[in-house]
Each structure stands twice: as C-alpha cells, then as structure tokens.
mmCIF file of C-alpha atoms in Angstrom:
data_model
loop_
_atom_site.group_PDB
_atom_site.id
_atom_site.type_symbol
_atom_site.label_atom_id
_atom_site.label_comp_id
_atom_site.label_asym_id
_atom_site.label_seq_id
_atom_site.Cartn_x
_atom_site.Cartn_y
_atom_site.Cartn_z
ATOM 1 C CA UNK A 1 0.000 0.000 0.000
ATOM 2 C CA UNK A 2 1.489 3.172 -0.987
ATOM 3 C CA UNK A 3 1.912 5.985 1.698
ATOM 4 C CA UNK A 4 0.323 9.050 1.313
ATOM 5 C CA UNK A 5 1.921 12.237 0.442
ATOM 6 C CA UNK A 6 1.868 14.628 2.740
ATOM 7 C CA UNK A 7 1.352 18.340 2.111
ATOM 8 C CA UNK A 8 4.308 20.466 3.637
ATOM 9 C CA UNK A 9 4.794 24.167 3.652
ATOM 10 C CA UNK A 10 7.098 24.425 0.708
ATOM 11 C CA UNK A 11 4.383 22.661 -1.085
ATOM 12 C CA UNK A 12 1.614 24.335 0.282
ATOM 13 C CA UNK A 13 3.769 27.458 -0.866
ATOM 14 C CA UNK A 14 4.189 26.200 -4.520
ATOM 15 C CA UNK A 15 0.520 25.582 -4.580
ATOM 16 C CA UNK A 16 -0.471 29.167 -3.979
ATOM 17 C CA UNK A 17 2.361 30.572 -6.127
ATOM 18 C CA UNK A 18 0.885 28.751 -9.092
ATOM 19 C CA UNK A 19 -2.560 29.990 -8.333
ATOM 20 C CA UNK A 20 -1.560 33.447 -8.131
ATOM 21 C CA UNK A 21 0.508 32.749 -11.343
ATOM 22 C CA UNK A 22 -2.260 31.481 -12.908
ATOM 23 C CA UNK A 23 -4.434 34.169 -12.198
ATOM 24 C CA UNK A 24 -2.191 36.908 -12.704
ATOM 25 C CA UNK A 25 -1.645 35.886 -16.195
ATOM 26 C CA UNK A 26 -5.811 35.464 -17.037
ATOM 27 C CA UNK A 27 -5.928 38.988 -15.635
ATOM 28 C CA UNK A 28 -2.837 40.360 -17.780
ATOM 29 C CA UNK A 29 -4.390 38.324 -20.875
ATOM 30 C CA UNK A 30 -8.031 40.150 -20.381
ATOM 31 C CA UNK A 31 -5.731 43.705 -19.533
ATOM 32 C CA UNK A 32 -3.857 43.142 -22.989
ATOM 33 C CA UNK A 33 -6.743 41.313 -24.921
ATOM 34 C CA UNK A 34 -6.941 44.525 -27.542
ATOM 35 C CA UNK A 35 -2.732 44.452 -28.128
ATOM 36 C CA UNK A 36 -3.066 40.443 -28.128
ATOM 37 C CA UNK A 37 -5.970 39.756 -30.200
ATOM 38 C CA UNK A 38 -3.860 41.139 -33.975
ATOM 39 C CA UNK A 39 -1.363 38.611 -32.922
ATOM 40 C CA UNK A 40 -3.122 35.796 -32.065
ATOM 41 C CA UNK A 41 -5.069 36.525 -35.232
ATOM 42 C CA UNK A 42 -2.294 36.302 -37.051
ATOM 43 C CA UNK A 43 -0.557 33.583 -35.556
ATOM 44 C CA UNK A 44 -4.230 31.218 -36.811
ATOM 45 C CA UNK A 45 -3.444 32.682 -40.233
ATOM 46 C CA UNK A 46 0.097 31.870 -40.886
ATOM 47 C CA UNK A 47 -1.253 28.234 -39.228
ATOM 48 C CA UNK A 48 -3.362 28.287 -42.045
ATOM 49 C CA UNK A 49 -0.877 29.534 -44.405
ATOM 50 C CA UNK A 50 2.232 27.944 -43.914
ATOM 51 C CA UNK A 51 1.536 24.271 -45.578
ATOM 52 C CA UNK A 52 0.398 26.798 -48.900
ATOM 53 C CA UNK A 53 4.194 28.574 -47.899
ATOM 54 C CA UNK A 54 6.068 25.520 -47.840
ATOM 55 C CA UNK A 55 4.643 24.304 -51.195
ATOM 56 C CA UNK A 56 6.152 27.220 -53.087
ATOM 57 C CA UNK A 57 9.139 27.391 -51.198
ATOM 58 C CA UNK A 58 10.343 23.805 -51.085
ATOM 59 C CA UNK A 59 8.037 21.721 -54.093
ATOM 60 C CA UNK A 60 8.311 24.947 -56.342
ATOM 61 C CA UNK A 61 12.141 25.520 -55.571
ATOM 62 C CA UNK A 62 11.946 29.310 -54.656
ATOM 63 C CA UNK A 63 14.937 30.614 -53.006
ATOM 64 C CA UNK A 64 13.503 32.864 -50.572
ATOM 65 C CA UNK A 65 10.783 32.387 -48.322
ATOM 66 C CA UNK A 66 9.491 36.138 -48.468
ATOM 67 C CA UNK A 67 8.620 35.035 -52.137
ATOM 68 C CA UNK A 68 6.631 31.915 -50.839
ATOM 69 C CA UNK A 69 4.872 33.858 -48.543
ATOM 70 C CA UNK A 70 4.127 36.823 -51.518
ATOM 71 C CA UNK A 71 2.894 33.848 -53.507
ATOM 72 C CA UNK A 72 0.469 32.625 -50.947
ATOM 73 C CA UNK A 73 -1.052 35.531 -50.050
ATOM 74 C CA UNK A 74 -1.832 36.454 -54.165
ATOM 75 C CA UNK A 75 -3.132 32.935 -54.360
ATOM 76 C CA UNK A 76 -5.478 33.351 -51.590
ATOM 77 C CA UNK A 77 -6.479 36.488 -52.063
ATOM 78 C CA UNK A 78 -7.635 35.066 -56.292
ATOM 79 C CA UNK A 79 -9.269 32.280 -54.730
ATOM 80 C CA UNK A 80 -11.274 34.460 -52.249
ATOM 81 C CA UNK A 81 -12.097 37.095 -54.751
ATOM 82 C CA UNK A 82 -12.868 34.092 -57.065
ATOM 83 C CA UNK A 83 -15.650 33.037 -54.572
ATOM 84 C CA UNK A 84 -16.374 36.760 -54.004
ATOM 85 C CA UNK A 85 -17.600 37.098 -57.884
ATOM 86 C CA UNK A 86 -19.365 33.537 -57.894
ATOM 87 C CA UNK A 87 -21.650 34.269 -54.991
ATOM 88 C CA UNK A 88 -22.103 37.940 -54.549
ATOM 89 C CA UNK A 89 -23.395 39.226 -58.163
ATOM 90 C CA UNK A 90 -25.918 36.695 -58.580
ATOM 91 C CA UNK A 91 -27.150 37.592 -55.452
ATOM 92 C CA UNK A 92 -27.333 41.165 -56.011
ATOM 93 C CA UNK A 93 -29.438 40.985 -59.085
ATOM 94 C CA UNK A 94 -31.876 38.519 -56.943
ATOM 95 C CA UNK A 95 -31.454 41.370 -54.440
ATOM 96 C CA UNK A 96 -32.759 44.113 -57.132
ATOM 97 C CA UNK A 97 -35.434 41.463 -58.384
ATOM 98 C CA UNK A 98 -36.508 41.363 -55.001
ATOM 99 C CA UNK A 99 -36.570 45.444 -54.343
ATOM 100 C CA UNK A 100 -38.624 45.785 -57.734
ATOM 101 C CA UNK A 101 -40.867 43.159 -56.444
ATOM 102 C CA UNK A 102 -41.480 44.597 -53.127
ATOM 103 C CA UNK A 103 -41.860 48.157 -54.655
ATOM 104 C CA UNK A 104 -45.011 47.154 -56.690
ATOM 105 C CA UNK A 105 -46.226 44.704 -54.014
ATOM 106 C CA UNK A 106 -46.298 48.036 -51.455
ATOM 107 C CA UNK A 107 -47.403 50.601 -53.986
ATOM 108 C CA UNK A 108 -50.094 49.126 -55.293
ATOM 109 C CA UNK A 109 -51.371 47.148 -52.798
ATOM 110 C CA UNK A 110 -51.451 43.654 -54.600
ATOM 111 C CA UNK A 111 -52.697 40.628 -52.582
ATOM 112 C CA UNK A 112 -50.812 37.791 -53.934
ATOM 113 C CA UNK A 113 -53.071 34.757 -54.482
ATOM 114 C CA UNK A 114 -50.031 32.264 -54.370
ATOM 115 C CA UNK A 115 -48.768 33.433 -50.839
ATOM 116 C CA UNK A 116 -51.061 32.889 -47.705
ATOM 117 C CA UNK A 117 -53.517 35.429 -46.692
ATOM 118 C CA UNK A 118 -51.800 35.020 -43.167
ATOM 119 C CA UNK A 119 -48.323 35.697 -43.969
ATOM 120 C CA UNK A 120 -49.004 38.955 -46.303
ATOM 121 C CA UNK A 121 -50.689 40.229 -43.180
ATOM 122 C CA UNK A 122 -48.175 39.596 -40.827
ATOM 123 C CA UNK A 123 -45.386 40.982 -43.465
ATOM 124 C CA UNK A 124 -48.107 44.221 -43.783
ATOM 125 C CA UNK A 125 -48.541 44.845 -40.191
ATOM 126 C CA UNK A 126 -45.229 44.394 -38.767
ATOM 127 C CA UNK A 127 -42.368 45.510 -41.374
ATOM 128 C CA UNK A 128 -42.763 48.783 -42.732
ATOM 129 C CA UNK A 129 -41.247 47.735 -46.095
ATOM 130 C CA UNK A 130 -42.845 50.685 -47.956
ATOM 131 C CA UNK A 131 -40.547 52.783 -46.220
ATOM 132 C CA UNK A 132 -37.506 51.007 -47.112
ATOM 133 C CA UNK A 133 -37.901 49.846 -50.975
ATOM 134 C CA UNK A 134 -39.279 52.829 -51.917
ATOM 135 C CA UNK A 135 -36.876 55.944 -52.998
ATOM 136 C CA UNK A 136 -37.597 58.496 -50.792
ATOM 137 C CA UNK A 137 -38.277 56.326 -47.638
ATOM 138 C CA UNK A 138 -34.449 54.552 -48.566
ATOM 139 C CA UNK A 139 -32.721 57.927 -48.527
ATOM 140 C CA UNK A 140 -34.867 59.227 -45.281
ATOM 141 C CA UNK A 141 -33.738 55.947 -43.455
ATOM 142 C CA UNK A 142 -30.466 56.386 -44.658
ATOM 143 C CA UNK A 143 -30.468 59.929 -42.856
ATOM 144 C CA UNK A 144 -31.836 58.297 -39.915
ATOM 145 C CA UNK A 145 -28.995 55.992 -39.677
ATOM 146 C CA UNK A 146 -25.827 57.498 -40.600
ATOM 147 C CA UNK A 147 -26.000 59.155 -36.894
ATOM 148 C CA UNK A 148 -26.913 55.953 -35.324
ATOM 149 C CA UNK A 149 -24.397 54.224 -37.378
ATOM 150 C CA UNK A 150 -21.715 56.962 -36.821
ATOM 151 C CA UNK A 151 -22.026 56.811 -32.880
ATOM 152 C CA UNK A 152 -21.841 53.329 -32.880
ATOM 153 C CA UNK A 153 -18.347 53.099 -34.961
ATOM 154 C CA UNK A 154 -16.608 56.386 -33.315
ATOM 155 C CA UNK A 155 -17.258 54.770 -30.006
ATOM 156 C CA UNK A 156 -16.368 51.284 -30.833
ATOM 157 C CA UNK A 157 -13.629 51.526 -33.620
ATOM 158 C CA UNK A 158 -12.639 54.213 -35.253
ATOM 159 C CA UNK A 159 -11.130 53.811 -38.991
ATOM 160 C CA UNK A 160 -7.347 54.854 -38.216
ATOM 161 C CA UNK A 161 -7.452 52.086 -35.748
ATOM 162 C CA UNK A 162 -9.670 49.718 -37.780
ATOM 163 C CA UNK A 163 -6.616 49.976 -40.388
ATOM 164 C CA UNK A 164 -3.804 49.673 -38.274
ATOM 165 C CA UNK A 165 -5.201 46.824 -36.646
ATOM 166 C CA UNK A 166 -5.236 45.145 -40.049
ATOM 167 C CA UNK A 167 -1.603 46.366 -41.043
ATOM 168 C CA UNK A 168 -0.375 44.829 -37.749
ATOM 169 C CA UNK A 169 -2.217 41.537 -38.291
ATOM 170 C CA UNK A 170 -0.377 41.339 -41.697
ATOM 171 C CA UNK A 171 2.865 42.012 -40.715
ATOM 172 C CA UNK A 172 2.681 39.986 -37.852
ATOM 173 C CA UNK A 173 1.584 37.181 -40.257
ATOM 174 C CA UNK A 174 4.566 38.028 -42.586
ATOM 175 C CA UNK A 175 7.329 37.952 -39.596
ATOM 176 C CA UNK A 176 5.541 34.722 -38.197
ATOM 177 C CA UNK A 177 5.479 32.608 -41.461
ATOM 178 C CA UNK A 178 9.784 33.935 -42.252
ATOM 179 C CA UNK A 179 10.886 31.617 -38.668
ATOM 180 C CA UNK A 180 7.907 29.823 -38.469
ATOM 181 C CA UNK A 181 10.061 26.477 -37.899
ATOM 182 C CA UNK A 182 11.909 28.299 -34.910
ATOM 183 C CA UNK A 183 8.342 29.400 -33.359
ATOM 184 C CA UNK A 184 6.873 25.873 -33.392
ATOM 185 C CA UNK A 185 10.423 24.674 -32.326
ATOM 186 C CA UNK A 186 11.551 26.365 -29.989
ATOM 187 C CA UNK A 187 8.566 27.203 -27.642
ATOM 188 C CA UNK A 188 9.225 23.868 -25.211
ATOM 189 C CA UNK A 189 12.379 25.234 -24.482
ATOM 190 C CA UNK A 190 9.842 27.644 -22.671
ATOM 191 C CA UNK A 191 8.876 24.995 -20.205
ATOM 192 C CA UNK A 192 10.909 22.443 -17.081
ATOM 193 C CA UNK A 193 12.413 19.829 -18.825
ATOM 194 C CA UNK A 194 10.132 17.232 -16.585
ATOM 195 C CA UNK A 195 7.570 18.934 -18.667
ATOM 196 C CA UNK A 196 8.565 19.118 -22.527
ATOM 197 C CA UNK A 197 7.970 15.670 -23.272
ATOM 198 C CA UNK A 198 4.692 15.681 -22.319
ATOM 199 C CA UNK A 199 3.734 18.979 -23.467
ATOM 200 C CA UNK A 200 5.086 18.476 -26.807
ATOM 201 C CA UNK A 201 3.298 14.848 -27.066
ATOM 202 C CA UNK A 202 0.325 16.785 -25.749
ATOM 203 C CA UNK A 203 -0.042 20.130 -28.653
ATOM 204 C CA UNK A 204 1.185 17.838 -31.357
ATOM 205 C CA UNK A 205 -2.016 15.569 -30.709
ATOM 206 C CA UNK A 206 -3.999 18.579 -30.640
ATOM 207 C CA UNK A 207 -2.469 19.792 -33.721
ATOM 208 C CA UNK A 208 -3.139 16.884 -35.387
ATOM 209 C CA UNK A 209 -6.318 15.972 -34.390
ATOM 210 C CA UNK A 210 -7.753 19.502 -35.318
ATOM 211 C CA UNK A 211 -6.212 19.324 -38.437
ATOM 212 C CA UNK A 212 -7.888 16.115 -39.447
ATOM 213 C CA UNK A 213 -11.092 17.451 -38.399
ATOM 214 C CA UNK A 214 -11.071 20.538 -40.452
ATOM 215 C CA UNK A 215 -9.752 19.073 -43.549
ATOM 216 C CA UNK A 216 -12.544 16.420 -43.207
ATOM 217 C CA UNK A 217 -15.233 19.135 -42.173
ATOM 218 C CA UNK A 218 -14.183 21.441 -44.718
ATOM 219 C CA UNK A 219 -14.719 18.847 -47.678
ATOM 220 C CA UNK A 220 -18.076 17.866 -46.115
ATOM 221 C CA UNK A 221 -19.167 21.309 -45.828
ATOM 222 C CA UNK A 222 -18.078 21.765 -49.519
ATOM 223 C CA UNK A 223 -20.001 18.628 -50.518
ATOM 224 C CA UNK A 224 -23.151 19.956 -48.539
ATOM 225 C CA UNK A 225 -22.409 23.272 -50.386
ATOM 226 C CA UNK A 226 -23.290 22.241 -53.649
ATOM 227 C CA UNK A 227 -25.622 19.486 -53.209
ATOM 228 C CA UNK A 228 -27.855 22.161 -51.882
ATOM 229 C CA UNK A 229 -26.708 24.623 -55.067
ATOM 230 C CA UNK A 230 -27.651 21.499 -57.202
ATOM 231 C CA UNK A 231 -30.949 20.648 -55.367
ATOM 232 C CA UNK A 232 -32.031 24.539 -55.395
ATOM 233 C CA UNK A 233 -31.346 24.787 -58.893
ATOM 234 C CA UNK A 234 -33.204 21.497 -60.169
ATOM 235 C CA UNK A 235 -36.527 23.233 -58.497
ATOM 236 C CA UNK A 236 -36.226 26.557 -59.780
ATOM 237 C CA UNK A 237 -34.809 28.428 -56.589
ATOM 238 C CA UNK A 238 -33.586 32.012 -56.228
ATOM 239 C CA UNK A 239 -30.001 32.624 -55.297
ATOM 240 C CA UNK A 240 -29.570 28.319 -55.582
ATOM 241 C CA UNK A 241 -25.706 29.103 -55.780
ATOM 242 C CA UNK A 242 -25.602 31.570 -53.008
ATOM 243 C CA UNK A 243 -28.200 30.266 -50.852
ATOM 244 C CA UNK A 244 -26.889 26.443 -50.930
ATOM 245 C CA UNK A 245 -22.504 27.894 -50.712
ATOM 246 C CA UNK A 246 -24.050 29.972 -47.453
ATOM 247 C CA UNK A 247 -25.383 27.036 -46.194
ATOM 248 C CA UNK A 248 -22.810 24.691 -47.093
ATOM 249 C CA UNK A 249 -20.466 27.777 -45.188
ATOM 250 C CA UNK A 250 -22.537 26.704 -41.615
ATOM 251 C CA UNK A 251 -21.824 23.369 -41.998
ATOM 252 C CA UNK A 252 -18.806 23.630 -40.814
ATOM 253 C CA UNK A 253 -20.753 23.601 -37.407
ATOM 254 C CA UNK A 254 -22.473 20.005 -37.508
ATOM 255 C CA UNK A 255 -25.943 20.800 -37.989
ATOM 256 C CA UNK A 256 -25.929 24.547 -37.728
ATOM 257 C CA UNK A 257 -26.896 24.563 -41.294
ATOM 258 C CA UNK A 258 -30.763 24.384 -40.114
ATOM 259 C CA UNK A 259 -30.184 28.025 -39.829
ATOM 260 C CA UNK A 260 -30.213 28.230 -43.608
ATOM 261 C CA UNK A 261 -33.829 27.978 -43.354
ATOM 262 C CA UNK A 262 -34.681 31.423 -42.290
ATOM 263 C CA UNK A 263 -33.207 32.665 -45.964
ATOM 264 C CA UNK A 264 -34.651 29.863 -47.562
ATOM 265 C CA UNK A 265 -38.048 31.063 -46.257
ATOM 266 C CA UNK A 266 -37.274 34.241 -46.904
ATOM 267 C CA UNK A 267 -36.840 33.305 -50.915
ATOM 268 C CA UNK A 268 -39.518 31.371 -50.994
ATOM 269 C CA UNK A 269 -41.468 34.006 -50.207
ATOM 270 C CA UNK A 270 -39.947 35.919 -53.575
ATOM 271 C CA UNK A 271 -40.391 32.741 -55.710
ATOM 272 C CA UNK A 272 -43.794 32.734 -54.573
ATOM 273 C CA UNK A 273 -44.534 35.808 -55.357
ATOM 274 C CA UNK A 274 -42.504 36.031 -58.675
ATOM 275 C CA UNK A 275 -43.208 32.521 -60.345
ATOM 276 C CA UNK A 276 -46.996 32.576 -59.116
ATOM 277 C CA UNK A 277 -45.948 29.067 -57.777
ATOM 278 C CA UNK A 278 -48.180 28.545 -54.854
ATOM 279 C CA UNK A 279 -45.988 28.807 -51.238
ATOM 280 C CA UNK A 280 -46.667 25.615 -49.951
ATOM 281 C CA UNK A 281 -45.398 23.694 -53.164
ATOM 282 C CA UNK A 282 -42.399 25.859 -53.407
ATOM 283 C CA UNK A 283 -41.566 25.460 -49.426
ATOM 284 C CA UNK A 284 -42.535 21.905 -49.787
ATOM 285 C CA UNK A 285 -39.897 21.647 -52.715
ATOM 286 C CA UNK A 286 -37.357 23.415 -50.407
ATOM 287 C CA UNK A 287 -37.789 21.379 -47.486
ATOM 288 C CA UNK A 288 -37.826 18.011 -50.016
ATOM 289 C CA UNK A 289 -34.199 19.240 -50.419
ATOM 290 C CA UNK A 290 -33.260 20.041 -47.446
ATOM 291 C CA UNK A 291 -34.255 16.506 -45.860
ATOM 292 C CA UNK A 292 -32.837 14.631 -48.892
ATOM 293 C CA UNK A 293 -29.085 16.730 -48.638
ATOM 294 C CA UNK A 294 -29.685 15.819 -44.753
ATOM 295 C CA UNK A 295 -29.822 12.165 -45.492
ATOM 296 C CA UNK A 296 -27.009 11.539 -47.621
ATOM 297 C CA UNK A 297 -24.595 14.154 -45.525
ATOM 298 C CA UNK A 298 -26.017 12.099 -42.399
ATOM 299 C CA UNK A 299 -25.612 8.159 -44.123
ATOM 300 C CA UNK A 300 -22.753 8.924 -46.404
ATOM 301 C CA UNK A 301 -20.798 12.179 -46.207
ATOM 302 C CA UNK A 302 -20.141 12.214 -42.593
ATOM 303 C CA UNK A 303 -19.667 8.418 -41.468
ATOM 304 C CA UNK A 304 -17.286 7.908 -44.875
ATOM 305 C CA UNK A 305 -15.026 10.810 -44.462
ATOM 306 C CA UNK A 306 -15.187 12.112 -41.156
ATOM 307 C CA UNK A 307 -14.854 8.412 -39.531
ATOM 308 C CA UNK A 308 -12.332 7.849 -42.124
ATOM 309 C CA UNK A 309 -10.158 10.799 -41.065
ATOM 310 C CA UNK A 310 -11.150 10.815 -37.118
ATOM 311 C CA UNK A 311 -10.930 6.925 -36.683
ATOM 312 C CA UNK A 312 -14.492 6.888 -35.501
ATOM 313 C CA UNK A 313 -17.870 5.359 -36.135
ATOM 314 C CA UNK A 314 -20.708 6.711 -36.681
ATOM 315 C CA UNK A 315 -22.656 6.296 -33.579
ATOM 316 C CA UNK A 316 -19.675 7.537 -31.779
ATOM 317 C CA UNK A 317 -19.499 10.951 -34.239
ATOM 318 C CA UNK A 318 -23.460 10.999 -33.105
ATOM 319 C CA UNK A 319 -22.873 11.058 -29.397
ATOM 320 C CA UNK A 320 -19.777 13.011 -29.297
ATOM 321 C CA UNK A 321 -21.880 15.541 -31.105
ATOM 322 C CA UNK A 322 -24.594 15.830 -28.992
ATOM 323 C CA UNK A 323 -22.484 15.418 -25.788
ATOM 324 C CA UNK A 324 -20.162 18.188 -26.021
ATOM 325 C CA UNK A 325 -23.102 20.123 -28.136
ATOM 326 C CA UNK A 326 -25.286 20.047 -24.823
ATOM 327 C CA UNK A 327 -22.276 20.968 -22.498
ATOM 328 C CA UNK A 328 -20.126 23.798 -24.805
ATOM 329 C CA UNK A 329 -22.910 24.776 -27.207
ATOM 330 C CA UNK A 330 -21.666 26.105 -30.633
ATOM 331 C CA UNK A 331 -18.164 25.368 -29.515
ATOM 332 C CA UNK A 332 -18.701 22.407 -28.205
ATOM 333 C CA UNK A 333 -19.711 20.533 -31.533
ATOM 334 C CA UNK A 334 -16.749 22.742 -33.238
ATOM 335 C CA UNK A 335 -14.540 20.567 -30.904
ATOM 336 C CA UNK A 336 -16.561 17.803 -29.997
ATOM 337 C CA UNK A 337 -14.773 15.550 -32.813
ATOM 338 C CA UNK A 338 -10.969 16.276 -32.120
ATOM 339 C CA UNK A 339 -11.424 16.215 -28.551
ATOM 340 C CA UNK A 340 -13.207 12.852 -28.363
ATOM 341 C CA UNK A 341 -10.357 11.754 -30.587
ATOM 342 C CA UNK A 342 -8.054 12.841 -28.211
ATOM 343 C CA UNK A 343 -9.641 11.412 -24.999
ATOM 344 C CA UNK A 344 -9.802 7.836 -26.942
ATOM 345 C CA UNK A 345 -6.237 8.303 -27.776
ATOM 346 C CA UNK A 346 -4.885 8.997 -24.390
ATOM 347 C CA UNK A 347 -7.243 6.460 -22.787
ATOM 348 C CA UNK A 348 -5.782 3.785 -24.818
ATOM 349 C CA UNK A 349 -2.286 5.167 -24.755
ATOM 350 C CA UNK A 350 -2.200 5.821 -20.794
ATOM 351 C CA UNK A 351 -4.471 3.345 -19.515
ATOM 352 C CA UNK A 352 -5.401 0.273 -21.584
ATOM 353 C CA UNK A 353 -1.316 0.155 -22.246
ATOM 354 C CA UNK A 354 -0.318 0.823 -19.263
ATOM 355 C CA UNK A 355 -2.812 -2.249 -17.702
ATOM 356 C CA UNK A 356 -1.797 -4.849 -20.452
ATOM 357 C CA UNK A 357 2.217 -3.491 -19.204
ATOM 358 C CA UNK A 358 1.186 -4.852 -15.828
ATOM 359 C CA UNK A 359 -0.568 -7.779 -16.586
ATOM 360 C CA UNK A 360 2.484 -9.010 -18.995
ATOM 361 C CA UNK A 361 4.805 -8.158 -15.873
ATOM 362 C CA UNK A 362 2.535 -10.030 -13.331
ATOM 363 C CA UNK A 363 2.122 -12.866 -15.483
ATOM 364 C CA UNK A 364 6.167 -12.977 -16.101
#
C-alpha cells in the first residue's frame, strides 16, 4: 500500500504561487486582450498559411521564403475574390429582383393569391417595407442611420485604428510565417524539462487531431455546399448558388446549417410571389431538399469521411456531437470531434497500455 503524500509548507507554498501565477496571467491576458488579439489573429493565419508557404518554397524551388509567402497571399487572395464574384453578383441581381418586387407589391397594394392570406398580413402589419424599398423612404432611413451608425463606430472603432489593426495583423503574419520552424520549435524550451515531453506529445495531438477534423469538415461542408446549389437549382430556386454555398459555409458547425432555413423562407417568399408558384409547393420543394441533402450528408458524407479521417464510427461521431453540443454549445460541436479523438487516444495510450504493461509483468 502506498503511503500518502503529505502536504508540507514548501508545497503548500508552490501551490499558492501557481494559483496566483495562474491568475495573474488570465488577468494580464483580459488587460492586454486589444494588443493580443492582432497577434493571435495572425498567428491562426500563418497556421493556415504555412503548408500553402512551404509548397512554393520547397516543391516549387523558390529561393527565398518572403517570395513563398508573396505567392500565398496572391493565391489566396484570387481564390477568395474568385468566390467573391461567384456568390455575390448573382445575389445582387436577386437582391434588385426582389426590391422591384417589393416596390409594386407596397405601392399598389397587390394581394398575392399564391402566398397565404396570413403571412401577407403579418409581413403588412409588422415591417414597414414601404418605407424602405421605396426611394424616398431609402434615402430618409439612410439619414436616420448614418448618426446611429456613426455613434456606434466612433465609439467602438474608429477607422485609423480599424486599419492599423489590419496592417499589424499582416505584418505579424509576414514575420511569423519567415521563422515559423523556430516558433513551433523552440517554444518547449519555454517549459521544465520534466515537462517538454509531455507537453510536446500533448499540442502535437492537438495539432493533429484539429487538423484532421477541419480538412474532413471542410470537404463535407463543400459537398453539402453544392448538393444544396444542385438541389435549389433542379426546383427553380432564387439565389440556388448563393443560398446552398451559405449554407454549405454553416456546416462547418455540424448541424448549424438548419439556420439556412430562415433565408430559404425568406426566398420562398420571392419565388412565390414572382413565379406565381403557390408557397406551400415551393416550401414543400425546399424542405424536399433540405431533408434529402440531410440524409445523404447524415448516411454517407459524414460516417465515410469524417470516420475515415477521425478513426471513428458513426454512432460515436453521433454522441460526441450531442455530448459536447449540450455541455459547450456552438463550440462544443466545433470541438466535440478532435477532442473525443483525443480522450480515446490517451485512454488507450495511458491506460489500456499501461494495464496490459502490468498484466504481462505479473504474469512474467
């Protein structure tokens, strides 16, 4: 039977020195969250750029890394603005469809046959649209605003900061990515060496488990993406690219893409109105695709490629999901997957090892 440690002063003393440690630096991080946040910021970015950095560096043979790093910063910035022009012009035109469309619905007072009495009331009694869509009432809400709007940025951000916030974030993303290796190598020496092992063993199974789960969340949410863009476009939907990219965009929190349906509503509502389509048909139609993109992300998408890439089933994805969804919210199903990848991990490295160790020794 093993004795039991006892608690001395000096330990006692070490106890409350790394409690007062521990607070004082959660007080000095909340104290210097504003000067922090542009770095932090930029350190996620150069995490996210630096496999893009060593591609051009080492598989394209350039000589210096600041050209690596000028490389992936043009290619990101084409592939952004790439999916800038694919989403955001076909949804302004919808947009002006649907101004036009609202203008004569408010000015002349049209009851729409296709659209339930129920709704127009509802949309008649409690948004004052007419003041909005029509000329006049868009430039007096606009002078309305701008004071509203102008108080709320001069006492939140102003724009000299706004920018310099953003030219520190790059430039701390530039000197990050040029010694990125000696950041990520060199931080351990940081730490006691009775320490280092562990906490090496311990980020770099963080690092890879969160890896693994983006990559394989990404491509599902991308999948998601344009089943929905194909599904909206087969029945006629407006916006079918935007709408079913935005909602492909959520699903990179499991399930989160239910909020699509406000939008989705929304449009149908337009479609209605424009097509003549009755409402029912046309929600009917939407929700058809909603529950049919549902079913294959739920019975193919997720169990083949996220239990390929996490190393877990599907009725353990399920109940990770809704276990860490119910205790962390949001968050909690954003790192429900790597963490439960994790735990199983350690469990079987630290104790399922360790008892099959003993049991080999006993039986020796």
């Amino acid at each position: 039977m093993s004795e039991r440690k006892q608690i001395t002063f000096d330990t006692f003393v070490r106890g409350v020195m790394a409690i007062a440690l521990t607070v004082f630096i959660l007080y000095m991080l909340g104290r210097l969250s504003s000067v922090l946040t542009p770095f932090f910021l930029a350190w996620l970015i150069a995490y996210l750029l630096f496999p893009l950095v060593k591609f051009f560096q080492y598989k394209c043979r350039l000589k210096y890394r600041i050209v690596g790093i000028l490389c992936a910063f043009i290619v990101t910035g084409l592939v952004l603005w790439g999916g800038f022009m694919l989403i955001v012009p076909p949804m302004i035109d919808e947009g002006i469809r649907v101004k036009d469309l609202l203008i004569d619905y408010v000015q002349n007072d049209v009851r729409i046959a296709s659209i339930p009495q129920k709704l127009q009331e509802f949309v008649r009694n409690n948004l004052d649209i007419k003041a909005i869509v029509t000329h006049e009432g868009f430039i007096d809400s606009v002078k309305q605003a701008i004071p509203r709007i102008w108080d709320v940025v001069a006492q939140s951000f102003s724009v000299l900061s706004s920018l310099l916030s953003l030219t520190m974030v790059v430039l701390y993303t530039v000197f990050i990515l040029l010694d990125y290796e000696r950041f990520t190598n060199g931080w351990p020496d940081l730490l006691p060496d009775r320490w280092r092992r562990f906490a090496t063993q311990l980020v770099s199974d963080v690092e890879q488990g969160m890896n693994k789960y983006f990559r394989g969340q990404a491509m599902v949410a991308f999948l998601v993406g344009v089943l929905f863009s194909i599904g909206f476009l087969i029945i006629g939907f407006p916006m079918a690219v935007g709408l079913g990219m935005f909602i492909g965009l959520l699903n990179m929190v499991p399930y989160l893409q239910l909020v699509g349906f406000i939008p989705t509503i929304l449009l149908a509502i337009v479609h209605s109105a424009d097509s003549g389509q009755n409402f029912w048909i046309v929600m009917l139609m939407a929700i058809a695709v909603f529950a049919v993109v549902q079913a294959i992300q739920d019975s193919i998408l997720t169990p083949r490629i996220m239990g390929k890439v996490m190393g877990l089933n599907s009725a353990i994805i399920l109940l990770s999901l809704s276990i860490w969804g119910s205790l962390l919210g949001i968050l909690g199903m954003i790192i429900a997957l790597p963490m439960t990848t994790l735990l199983l991990t350690y469990y079987q490295r630290y104790v399922i090892k360790e008892k099959t160790t003993n049991k080999q020794i006993n039986q020796s």
